[in-house]
Short mmCIF file of C-alpha atoms in Angstrom, two decimals:
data_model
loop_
_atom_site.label_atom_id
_atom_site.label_comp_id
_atom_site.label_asym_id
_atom_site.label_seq_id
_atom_site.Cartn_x
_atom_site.Cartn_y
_atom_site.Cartn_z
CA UNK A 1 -10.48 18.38 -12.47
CA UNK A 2 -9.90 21.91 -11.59
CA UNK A 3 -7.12 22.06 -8.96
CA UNK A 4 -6.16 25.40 -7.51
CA UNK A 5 -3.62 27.49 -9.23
CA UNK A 6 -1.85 27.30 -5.74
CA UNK A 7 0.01 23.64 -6.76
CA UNK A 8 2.32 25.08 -9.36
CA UNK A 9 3.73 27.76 -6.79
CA UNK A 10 4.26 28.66 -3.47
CA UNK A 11 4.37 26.11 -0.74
CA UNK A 12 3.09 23.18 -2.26
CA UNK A 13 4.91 23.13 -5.38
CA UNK A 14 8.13 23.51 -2.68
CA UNK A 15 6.76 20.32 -1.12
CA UNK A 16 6.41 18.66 -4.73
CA UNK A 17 9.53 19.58 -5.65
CA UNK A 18 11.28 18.29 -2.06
CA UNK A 19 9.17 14.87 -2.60
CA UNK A 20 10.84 14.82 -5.64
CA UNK A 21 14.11 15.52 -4.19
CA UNK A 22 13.51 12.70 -1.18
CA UNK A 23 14.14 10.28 -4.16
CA UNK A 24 17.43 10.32 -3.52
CA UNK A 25 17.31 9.21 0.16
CA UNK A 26 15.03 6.93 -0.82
CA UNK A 27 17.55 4.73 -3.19
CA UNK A 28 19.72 4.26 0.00
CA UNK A 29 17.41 2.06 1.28
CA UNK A 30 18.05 0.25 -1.83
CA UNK A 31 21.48 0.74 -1.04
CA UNK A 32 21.72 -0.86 2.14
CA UNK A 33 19.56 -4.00 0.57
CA UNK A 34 22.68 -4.44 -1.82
CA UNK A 35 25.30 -3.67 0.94
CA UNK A 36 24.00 -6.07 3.44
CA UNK A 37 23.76 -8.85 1.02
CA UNK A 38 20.18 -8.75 1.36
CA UNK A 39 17.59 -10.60 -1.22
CA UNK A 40 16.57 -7.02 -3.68
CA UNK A 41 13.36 -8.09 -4.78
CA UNK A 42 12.12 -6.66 -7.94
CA UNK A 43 9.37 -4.80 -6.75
CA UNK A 44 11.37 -3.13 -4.25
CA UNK A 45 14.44 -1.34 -6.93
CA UNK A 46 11.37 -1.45 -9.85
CA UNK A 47 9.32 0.89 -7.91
CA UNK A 48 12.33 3.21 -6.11
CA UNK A 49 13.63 3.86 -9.62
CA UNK A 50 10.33 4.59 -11.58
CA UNK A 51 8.84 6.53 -9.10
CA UNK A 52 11.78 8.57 -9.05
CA UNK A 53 12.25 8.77 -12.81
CA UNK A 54 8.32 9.91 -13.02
CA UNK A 55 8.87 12.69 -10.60
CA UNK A 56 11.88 13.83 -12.04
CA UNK A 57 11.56 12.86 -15.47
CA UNK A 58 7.57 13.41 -16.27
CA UNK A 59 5.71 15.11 -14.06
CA UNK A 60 7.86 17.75 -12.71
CA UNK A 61 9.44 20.57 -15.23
CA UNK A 62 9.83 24.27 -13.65
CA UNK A 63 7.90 25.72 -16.75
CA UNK A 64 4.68 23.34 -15.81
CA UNK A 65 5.14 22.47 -12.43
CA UNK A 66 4.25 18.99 -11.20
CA UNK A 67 0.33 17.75 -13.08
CA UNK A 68 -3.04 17.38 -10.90
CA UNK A 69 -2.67 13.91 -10.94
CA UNK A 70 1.29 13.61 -9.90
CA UNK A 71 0.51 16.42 -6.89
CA UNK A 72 -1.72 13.40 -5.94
CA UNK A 73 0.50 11.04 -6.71
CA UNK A 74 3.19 12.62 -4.16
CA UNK A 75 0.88 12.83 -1.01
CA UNK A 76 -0.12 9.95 -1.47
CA UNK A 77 3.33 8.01 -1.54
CA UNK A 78 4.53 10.40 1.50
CA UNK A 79 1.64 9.13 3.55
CA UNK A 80 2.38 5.44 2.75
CA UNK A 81 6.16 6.09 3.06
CA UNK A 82 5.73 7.85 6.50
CA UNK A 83 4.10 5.13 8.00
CA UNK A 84 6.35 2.44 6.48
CA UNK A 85 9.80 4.11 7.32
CA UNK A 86 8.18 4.87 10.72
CA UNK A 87 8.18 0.80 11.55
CA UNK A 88 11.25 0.14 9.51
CA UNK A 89 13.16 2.99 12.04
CA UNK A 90 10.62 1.39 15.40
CA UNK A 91 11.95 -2.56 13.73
CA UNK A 92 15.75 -0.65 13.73
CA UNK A 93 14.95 -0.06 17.38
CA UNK A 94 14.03 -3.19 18.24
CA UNK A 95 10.59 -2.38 18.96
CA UNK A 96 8.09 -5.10 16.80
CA UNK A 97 5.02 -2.58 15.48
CA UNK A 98 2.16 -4.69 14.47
CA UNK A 99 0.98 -3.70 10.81
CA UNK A 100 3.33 -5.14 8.51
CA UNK A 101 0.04 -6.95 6.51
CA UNK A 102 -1.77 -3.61 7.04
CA UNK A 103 1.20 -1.64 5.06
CA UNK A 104 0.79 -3.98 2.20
CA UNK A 105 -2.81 -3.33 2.56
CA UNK A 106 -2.65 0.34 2.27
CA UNK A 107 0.28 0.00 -0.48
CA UNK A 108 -2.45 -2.14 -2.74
CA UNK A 109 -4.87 0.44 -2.11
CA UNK A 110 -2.87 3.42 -2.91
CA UNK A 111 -2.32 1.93 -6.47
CA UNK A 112 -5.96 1.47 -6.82
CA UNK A 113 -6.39 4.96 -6.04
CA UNK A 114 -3.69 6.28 -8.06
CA UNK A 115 -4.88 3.89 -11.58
CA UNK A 116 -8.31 5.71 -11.01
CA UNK A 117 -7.28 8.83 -10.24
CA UNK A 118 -5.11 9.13 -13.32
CA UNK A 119 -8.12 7.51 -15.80
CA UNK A 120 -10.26 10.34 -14.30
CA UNK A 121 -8.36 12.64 -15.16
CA UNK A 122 -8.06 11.38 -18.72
CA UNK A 123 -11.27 10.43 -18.90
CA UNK A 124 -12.99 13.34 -17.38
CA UNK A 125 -10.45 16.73 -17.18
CA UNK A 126 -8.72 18.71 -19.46
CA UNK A 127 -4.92 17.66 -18.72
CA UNK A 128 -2.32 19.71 -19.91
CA UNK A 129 -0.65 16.66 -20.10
CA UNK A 130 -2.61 13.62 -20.81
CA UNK A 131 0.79 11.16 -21.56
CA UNK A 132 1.44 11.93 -18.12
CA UNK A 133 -1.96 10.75 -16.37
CA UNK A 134 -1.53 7.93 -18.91
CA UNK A 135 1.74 6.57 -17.46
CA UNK A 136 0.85 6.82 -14.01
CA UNK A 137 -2.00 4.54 -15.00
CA UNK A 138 0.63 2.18 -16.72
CA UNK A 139 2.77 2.35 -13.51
CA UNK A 140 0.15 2.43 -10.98
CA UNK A 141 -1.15 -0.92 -12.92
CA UNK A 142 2.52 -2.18 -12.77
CA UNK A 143 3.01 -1.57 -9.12
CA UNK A 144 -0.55 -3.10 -8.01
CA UNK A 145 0.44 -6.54 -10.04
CA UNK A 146 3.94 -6.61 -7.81
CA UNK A 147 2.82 -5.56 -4.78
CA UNK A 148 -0.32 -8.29 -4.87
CA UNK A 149 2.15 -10.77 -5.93
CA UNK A 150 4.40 -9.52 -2.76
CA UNK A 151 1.21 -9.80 -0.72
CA UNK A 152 0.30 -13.44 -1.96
CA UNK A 153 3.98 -14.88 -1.55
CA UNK A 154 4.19 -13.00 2.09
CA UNK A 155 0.75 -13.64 3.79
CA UNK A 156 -1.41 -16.26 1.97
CA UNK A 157 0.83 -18.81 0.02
CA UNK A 158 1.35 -21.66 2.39
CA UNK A 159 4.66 -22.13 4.16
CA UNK A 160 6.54 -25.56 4.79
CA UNK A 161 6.25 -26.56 8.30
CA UNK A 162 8.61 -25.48 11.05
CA UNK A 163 10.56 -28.63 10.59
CA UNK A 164 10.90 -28.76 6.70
CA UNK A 165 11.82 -25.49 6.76
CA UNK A 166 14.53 -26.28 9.31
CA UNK A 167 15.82 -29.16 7.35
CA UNK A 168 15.90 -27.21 3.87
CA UNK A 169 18.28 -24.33 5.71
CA UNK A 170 20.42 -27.38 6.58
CA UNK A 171 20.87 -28.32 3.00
CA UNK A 172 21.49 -25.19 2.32
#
């Protein structure tokens, strides 16, 4: 509940604010999806622009500086991100890092995190700004139900066979 006075200035409201900033970059990913005719899945442009509109939008405003919770909220997306864009850059490379399930993994469990962090925070601090803890409980909620779906349709729902498969790209 009490975070130190340090997060609204200095260094680490300069890293807030360029996590903020690495929004941008971010969407070309997004961009390259689109220009290489790639399927864009919803969770993928859903959570891109949201995050980006909650960082710029919500939780960061110079007079404030970024919440408890969304200071939170950025470390923990620049962890997950830094591992995931470090195998999507070792995959560009044509080097196969094992993990991909494990991403996912972590990915489900930083939502969990983030929905409890941000109904602690309501729940148990004073927030300055409890609409803000409040919608990174509706997002966090959001993001767990696509990225479970993601995880059921990847690893668990069964696959046709090698040969159906084959013979349904043939109709295609």
């Amino acid at each position: 509940c009490h975070l130190p006075p340090e997060i609204h200035s200095g260094p680490v409201a300069m890293a807030v604010y360029a996590f903020a900033l690495s929004k941008v970059p971010e969407m070309i990913d997004t961009l390259f999806i689109v220009l290489h005719k790639k399927p864009l899945i919803v969770l993928h442009w859903y959570h891109h622009l949201t995050v980006m509109l909650y960082c710029w939008n919500i939780s960061y405003s110079p007079s404030v500086g970024m919440g408890g919770e969304g200071t939170m909220f950025a470390v923990m997306n620049a962890i997950i991100h830094a591992i995931m864009y470090t195998s999507y850059g070792l995959k560009a490379m044509r080097i196969r890092p094992p993990g991909d399930m494990l991403i996912t993994v972590l990915q489900l469990l930083q939502m969990v995190f983030g929905a409890y962090i941000a109904v602690y925070r309501i729940t148990h601090c004073r927030v300055l700004r409890p609409w803000n803890a409040a919608g990174g409980v509706a997002m966090y909620l959001s993001y767990f139900y696509l990225f479970a779906d993601f995880f059921y349709s990847k690893y668990l729902k069964a696959r046709p066979k090698a040969p159906e498969r084959d013979a349904a790209k043939k109709k295609e």
